[in-house]
PDB file of C-alpha atoms in Angstrom:
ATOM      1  CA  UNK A 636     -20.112   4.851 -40.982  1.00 58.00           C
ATOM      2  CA  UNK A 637     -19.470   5.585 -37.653  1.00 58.00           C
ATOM      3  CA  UNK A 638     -15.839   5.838 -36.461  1.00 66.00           C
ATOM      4  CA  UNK A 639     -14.648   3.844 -33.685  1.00 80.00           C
ATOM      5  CA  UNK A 640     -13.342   5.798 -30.808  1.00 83.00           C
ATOM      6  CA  UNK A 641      -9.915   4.768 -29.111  1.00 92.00           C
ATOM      7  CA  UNK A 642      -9.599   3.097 -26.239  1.00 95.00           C
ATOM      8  CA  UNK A 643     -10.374   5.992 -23.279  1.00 97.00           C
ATOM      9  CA  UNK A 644      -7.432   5.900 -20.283  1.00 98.00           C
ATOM     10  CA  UNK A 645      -6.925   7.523 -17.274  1.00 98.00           C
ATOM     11  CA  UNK A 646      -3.258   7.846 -16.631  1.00 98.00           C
ATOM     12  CA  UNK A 647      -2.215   8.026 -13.119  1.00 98.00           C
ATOM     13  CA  UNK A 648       1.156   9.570 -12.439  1.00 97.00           C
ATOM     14  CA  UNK A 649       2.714   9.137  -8.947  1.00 96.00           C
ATOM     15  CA  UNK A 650       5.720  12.301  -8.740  1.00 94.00           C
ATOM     16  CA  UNK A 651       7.567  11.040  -6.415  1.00 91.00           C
ATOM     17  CA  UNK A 652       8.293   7.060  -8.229  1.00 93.00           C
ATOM     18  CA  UNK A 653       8.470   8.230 -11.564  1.00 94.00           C
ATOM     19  CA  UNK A 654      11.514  10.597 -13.547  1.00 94.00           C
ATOM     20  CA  UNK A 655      10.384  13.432 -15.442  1.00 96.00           C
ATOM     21  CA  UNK A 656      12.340  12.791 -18.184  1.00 95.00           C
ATOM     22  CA  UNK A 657      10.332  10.128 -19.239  1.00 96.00           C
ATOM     23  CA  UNK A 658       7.104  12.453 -19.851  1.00 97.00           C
ATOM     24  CA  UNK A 659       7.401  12.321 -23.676  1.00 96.00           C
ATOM     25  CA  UNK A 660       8.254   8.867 -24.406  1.00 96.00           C
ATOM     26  CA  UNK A 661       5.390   7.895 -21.923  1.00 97.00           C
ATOM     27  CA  UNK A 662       2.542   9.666 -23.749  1.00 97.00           C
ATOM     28  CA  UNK A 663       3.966   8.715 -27.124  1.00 96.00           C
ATOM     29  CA  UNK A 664       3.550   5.144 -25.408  1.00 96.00           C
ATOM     30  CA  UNK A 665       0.415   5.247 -24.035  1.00 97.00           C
ATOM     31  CA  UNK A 666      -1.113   6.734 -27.834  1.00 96.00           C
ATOM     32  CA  UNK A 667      -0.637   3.162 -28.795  1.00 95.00           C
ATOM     33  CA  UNK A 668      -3.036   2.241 -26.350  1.00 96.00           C
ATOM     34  CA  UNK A 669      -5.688   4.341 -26.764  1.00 96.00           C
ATOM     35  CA  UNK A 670      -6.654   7.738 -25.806  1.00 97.00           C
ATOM     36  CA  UNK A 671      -5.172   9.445 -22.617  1.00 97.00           C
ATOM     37  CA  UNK A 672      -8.458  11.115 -21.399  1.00 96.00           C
ATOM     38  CA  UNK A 673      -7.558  11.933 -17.650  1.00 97.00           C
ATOM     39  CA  UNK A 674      -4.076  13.031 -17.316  1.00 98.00           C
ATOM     40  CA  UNK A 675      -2.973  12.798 -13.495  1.00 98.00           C
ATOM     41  CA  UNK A 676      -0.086  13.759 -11.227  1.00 97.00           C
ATOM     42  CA  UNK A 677       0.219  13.573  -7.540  1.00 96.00           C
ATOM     43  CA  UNK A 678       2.638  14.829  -5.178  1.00 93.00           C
ATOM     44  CA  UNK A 679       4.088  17.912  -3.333  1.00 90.00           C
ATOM     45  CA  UNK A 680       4.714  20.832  -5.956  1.00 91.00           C
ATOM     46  CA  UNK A 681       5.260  23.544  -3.054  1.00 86.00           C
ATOM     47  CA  UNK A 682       8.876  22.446  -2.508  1.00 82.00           C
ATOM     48  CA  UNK A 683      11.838  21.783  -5.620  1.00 88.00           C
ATOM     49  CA  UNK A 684      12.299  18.276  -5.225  1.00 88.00           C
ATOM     50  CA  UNK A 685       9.468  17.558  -8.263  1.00 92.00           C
ATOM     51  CA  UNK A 686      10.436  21.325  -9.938  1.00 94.00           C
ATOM     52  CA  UNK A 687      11.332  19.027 -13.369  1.00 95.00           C
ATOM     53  CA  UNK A 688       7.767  17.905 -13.490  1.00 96.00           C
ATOM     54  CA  UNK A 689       6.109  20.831 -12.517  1.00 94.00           C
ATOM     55  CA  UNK A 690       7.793  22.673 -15.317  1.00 94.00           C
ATOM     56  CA  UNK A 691       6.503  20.263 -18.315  1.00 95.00           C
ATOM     57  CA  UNK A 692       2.770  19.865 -16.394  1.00 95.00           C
ATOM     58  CA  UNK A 693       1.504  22.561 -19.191  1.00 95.00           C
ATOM     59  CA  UNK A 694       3.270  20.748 -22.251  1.00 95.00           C
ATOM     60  CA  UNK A 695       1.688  17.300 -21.848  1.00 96.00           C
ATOM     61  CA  UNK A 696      -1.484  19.117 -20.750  1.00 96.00           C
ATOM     62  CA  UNK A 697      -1.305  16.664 -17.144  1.00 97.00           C
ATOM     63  CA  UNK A 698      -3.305  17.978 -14.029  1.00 97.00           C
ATOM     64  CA  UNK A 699      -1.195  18.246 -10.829  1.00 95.00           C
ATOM     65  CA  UNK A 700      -3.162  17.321  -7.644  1.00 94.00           C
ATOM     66  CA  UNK A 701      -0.734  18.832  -4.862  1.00 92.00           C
ATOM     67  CA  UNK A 702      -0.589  16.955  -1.667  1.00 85.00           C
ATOM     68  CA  UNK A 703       1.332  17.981   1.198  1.00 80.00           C
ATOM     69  CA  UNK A 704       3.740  15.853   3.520  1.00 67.00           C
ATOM     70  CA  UNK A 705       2.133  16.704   6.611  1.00 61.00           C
ATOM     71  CA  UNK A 706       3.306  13.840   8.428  1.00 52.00           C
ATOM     72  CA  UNK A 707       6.897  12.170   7.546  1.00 51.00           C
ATOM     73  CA  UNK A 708       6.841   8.662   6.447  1.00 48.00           C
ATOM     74  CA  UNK A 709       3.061   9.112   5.652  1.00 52.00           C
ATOM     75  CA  UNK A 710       2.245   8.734   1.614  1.00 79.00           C
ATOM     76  CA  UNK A 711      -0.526  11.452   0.905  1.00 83.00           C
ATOM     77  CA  UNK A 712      -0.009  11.064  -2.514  1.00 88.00           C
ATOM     78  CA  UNK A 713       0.086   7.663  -3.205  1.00 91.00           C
ATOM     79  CA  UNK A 714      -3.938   7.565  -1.029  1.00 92.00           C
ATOM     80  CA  UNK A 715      -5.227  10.303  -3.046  1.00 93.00           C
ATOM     81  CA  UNK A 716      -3.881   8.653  -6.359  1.00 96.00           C
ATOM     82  CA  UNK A 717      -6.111   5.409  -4.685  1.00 96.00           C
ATOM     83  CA  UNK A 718      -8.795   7.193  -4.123  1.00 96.00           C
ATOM     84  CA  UNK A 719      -8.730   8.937  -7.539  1.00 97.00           C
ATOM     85  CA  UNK A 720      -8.384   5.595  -9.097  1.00 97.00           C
ATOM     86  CA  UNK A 721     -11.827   4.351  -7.368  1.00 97.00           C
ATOM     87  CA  UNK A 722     -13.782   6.930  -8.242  1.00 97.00           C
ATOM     88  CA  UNK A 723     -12.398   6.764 -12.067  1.00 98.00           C
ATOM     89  CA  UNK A 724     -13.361   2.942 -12.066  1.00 97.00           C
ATOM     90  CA  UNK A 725     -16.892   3.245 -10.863  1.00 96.00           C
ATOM     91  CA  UNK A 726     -17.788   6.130 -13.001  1.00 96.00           C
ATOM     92  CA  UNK A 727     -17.332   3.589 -15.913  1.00 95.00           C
ATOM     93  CA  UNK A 728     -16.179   5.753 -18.387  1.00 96.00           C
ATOM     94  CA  UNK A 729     -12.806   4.284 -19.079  1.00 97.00           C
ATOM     95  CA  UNK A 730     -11.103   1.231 -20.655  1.00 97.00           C
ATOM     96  CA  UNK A 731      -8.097   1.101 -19.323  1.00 98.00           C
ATOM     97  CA  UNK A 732      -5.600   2.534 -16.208  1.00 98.00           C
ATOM     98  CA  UNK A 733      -2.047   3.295 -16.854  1.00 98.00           C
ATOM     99  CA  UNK A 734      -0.246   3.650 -13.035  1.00 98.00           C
ATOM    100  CA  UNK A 735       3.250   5.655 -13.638  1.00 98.00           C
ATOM    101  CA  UNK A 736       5.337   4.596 -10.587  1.00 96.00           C
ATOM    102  CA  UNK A 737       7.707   1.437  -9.215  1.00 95.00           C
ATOM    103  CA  UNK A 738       6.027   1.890  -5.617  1.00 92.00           C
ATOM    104  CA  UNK A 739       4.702  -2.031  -4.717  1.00 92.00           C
ATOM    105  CA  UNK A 740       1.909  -0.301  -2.830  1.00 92.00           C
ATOM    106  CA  UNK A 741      -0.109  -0.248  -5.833  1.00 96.00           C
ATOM    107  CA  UNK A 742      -0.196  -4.034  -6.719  1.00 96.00           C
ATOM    108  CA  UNK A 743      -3.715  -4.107  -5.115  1.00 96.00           C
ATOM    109  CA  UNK A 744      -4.510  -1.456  -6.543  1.00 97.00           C
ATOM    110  CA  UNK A 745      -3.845  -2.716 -10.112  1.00 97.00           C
ATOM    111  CA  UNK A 746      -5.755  -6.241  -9.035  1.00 97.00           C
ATOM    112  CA  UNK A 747      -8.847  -4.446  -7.660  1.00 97.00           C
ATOM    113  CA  UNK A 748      -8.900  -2.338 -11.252  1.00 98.00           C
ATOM    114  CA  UNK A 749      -8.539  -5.926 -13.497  1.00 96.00           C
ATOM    115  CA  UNK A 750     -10.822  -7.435 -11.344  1.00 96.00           C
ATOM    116  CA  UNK A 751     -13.850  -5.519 -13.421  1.00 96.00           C
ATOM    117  CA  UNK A 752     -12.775  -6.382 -16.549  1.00 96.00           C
ATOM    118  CA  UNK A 753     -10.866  -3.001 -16.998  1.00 97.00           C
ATOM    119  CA  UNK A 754      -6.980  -3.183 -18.014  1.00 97.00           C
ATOM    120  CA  UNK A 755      -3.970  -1.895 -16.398  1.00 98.00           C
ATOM    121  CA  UNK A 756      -0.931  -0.902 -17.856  1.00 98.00           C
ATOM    122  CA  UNK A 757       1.888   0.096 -15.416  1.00 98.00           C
ATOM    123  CA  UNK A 758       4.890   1.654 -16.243  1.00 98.00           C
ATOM    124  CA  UNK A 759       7.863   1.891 -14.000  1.00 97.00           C
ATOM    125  CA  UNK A 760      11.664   1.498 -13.417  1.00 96.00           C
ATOM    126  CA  UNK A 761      13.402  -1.917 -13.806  1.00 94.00           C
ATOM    127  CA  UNK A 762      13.399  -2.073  -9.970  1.00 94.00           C
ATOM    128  CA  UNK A 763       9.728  -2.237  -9.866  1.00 95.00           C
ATOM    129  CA  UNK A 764       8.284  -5.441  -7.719  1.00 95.00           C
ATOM    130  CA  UNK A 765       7.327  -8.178  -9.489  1.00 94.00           C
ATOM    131  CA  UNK A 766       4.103  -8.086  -8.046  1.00 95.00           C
ATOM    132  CA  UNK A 767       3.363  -4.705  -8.939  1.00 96.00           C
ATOM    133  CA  UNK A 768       4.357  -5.622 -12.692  1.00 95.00           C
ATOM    134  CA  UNK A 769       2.267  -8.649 -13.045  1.00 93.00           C
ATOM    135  CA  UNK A 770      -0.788  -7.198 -11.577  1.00 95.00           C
ATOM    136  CA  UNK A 771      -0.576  -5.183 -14.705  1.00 96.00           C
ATOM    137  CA  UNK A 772      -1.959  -6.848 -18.082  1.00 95.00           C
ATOM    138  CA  UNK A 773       1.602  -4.972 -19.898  1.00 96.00           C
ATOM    139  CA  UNK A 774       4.451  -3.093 -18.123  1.00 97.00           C
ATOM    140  CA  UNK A 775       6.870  -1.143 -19.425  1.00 97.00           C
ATOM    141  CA  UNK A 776      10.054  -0.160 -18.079  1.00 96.00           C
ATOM    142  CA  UNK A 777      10.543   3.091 -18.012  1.00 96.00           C
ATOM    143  CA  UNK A 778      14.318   3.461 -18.912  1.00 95.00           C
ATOM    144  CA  UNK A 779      13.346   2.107 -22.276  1.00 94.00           C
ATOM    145  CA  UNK A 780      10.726   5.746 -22.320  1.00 95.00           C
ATOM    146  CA  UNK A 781      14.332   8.282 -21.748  1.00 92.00           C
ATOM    147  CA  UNK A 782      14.997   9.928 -25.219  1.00 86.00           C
ATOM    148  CA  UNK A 783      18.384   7.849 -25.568  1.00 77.00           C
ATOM    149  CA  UNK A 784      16.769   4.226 -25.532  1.00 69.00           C
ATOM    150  CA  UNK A 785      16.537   2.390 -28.657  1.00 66.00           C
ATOM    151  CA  UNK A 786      14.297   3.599 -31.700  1.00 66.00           C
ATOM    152  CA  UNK A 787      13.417   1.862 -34.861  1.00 59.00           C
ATOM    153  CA  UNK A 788      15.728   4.198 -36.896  1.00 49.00           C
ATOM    154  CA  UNK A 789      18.565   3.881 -34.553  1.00 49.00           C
ATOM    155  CA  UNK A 790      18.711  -0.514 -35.291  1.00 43.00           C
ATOM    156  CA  UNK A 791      21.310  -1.629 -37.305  1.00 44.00           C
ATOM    157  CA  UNK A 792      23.329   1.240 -37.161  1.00 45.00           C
ATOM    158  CA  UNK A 793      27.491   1.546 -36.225  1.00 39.00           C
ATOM    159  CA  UNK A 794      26.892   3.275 -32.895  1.00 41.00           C
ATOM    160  CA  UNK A 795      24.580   0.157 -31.701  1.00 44.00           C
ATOM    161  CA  UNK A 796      21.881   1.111 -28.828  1.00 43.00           C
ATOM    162  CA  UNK A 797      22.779  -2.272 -27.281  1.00 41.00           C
ATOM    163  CA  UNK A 798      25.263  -0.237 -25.238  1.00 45.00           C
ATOM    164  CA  UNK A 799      22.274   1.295 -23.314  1.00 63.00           C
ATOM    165  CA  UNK A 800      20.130  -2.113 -23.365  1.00 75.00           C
ATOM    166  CA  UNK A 801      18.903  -2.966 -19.804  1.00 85.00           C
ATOM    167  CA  UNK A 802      19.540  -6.587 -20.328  1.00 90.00           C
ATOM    168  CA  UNK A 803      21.801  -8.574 -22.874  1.00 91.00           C
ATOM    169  CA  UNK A 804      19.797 -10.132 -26.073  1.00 91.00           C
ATOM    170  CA  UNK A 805      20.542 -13.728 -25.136  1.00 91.00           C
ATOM    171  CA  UNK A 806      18.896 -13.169 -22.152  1.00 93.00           C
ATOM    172  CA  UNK A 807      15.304 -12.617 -24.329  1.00 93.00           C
ATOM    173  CA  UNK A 808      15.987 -16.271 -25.604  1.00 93.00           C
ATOM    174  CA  UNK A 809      14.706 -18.745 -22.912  1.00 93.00           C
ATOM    175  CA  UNK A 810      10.659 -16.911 -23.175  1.00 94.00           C
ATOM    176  CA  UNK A 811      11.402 -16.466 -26.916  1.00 94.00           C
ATOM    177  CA  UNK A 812      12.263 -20.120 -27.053  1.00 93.00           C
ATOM    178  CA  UNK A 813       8.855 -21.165 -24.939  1.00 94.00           C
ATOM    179  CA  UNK A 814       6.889 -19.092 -26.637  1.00 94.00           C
ATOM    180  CA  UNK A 815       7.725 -20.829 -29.809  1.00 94.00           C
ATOM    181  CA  UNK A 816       7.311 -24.041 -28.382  1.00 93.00           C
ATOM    182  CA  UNK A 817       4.050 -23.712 -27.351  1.00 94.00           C
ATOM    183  CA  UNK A 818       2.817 -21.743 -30.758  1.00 92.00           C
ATOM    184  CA  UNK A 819       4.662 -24.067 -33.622  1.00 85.00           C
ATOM    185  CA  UNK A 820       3.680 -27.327 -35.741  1.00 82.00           C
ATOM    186  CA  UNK A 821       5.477 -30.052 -36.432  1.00 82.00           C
ATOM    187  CA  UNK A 822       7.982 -28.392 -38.694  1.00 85.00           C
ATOM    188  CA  UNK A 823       8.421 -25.731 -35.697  1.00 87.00           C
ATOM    189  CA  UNK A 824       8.043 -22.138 -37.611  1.00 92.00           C
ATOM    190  CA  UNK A 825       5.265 -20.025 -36.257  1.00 93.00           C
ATOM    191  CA  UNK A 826       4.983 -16.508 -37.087  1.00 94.00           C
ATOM    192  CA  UNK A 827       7.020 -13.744 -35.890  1.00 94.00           C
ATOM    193  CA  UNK A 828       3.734 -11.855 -35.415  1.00 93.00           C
ATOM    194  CA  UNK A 829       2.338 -14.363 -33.537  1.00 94.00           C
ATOM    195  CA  UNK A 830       5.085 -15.210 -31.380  1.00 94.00           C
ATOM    196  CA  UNK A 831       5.137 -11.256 -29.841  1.00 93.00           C
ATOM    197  CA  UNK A 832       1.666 -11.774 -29.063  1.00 92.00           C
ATOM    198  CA  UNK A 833       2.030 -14.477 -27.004  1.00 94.00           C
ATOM    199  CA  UNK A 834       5.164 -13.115 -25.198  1.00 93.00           C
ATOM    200  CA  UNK A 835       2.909 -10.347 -23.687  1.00 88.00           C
ATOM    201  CA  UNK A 836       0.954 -13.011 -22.061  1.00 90.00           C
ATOM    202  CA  UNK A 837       3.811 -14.946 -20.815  1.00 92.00           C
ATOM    203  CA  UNK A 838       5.354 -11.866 -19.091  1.00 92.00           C
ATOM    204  CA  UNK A 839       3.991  -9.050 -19.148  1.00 92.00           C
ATOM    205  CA  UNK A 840       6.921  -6.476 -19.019  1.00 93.00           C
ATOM    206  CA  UNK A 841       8.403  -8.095 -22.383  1.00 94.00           C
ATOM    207  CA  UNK A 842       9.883  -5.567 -24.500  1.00 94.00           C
ATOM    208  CA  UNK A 843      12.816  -5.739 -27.288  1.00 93.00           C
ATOM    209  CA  UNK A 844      14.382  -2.754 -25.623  1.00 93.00           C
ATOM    210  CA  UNK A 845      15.036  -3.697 -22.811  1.00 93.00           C
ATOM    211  CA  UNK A 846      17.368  -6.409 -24.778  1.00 92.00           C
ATOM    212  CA  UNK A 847      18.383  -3.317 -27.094  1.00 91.00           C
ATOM    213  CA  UNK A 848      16.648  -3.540 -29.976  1.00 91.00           C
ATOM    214  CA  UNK A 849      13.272  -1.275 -31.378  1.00 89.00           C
ATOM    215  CA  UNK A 850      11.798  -4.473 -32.874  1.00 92.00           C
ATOM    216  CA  UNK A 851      11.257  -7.897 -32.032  1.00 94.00           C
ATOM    217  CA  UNK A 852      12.731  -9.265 -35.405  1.00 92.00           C
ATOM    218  CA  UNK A 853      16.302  -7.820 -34.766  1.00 93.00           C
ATOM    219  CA  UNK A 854      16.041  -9.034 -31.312  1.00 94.00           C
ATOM    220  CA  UNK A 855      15.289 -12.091 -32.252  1.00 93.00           C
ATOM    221  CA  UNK A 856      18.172 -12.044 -35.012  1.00 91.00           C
ATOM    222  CA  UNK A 857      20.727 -11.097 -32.534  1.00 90.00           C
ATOM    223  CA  UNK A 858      20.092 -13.588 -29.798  1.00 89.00           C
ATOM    224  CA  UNK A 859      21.463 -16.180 -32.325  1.00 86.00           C
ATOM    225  CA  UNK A 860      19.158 -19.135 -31.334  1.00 91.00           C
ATOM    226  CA  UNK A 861      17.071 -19.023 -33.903  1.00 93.00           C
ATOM    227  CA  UNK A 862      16.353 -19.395 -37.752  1.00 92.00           C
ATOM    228  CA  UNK A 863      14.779 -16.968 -39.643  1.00 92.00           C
ATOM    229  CA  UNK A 864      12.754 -17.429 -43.157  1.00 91.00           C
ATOM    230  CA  UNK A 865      10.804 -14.842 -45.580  1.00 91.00           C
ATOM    231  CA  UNK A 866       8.536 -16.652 -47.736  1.00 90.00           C
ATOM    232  CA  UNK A 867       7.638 -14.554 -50.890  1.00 86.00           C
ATOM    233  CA  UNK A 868       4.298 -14.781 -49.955  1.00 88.00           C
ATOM    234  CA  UNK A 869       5.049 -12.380 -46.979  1.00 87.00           C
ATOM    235  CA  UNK A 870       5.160 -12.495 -43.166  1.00 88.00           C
ATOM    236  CA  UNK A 871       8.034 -13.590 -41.021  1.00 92.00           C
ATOM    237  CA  UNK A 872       8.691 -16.638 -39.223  1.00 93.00           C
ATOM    238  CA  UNK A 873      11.431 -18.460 -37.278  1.00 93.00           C
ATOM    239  CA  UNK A 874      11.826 -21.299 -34.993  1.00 92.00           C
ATOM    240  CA  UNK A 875      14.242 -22.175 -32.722  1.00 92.00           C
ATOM    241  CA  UNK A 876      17.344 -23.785 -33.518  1.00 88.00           C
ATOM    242  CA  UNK A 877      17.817 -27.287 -32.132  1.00 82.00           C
ATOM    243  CA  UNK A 878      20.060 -27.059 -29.201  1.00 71.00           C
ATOM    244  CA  UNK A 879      23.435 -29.033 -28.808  1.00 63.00           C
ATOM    245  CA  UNK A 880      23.985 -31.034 -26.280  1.00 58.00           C
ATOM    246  CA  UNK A 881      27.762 -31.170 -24.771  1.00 52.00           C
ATOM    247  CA  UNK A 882      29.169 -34.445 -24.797  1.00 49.00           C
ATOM    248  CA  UNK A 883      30.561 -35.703 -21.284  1.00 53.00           C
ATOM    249  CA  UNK A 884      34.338 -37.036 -21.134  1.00 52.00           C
ATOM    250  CA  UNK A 885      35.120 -39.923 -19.877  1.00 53.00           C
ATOM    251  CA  UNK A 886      36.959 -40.514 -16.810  1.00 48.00           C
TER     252      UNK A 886
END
């Protein structure tokens, strides 16, 4: 029996848009992709600005392509990571991109990849573009990548990660509650498994921790909005509660 292979990625990593501190969460992230096959950098090493990546370069085994700032204002980097890209994509050896950087410039870039059928996962700080993030079939925020944001272990317990969450879980309610809506029967429950599939195609930079939580379930426990059932035939599912409607005074 043969065994299938993984998914094969090139991952793209622009220095200058991107913290180093993230370097460990992000391949731990990008292993539940697939396989990081190409592992890229680009930027200027020869000064100290991007001294915190150059020292991890040998532990994540990630190939720095130095580009000098010949000209102020002009980008080197971000062409050569381009151009890198291109070549990548017409060799047709991989499955999927993953861009590292909040830099807008590389919306097309992300378009022209998808365009042939190849994904692109982007990863970048919450101030990332919204072009930029839905050019990308997922994005992931990279504040939820730092060692401090939420883990699976970390739920439930007295010192709550919520303190560190990027947005409030109520907020995660409104595409929770359309999601539903457009996945349940006439009795309303759909699966919980079902409904976080089809929040990655109605945004694509959905994540529980950015509302705080590891997993969808407590998310979806906290918000408050909806009801929850285990069946002892297994699974999870929940629909959403009906809303209440305020009742106008009279005048």
């Amino acid at each position: 029996m043969v065994e299938q292979r993984s998914p094969r990625l090139a991952v793209l990593i622009d220095a200058d848009n991107a913290n180093a501190r993230i370097a460990a969460g992000l391949f731990e992230e990008i292993a539940k992709i697939g396989e990081a096959s190409v592992r890229r950098i680009y930027g200027d090493f020869s000064g100290t600005q991007l001294k915190q990546w150059a020292d991890i370069l040998s532990t994540h085994a990630i190939m720095p392509h130095q580009n000098f700032a010949y000209t102020s204002g002009k980008n080197a980097s971000d062409i050569a990571l381009v151009i890198d890209a291109m070549d990548l994509l017409h060799s047709g050896r991989f499955d999927g991109f993953c861009l590292v950087s909040s830099d807008s410039d590389f919306t097309r870039l992300a378009a022209r990849i998808r365009e042939h059928g190849v994904d692109v996962y982007g990863f970048g700080e919450q101030k990332t573009p919204e072009s930029f993030r839905q050019a990308c079939r997922r994005f992931f925020y990279t504040e939820n990548l730092l060692p401090e944001a939420p883990k699976p272990d970390d739920v439930g317990q007295a010192d709550s990660p919520l303190q560190k969450a990027l947005k409030p879980p109520s907020a995660a309610a409104p595409l929770i509650r359309r999601a539903i809506a457009q996945l349940a029967n006439d009795d309303g429950w759909v699966t919980l498994s079902g409904v976080g599939s089809h929040l990655s195609k109605l945004a694509s930079d959905f994540d529980p921790r950015t509302y705080g939580h590891a997993k969808l379930s407590d998310l979806v426990q906290k918000a408050g909005f909806f009801e929850i059932k285990r069946p002892s035939t297994g699974g999870v599912y929940i629909r959403s509660k009906p809303q209440t409607k305020t009742a106008k005074k009279k005048t």
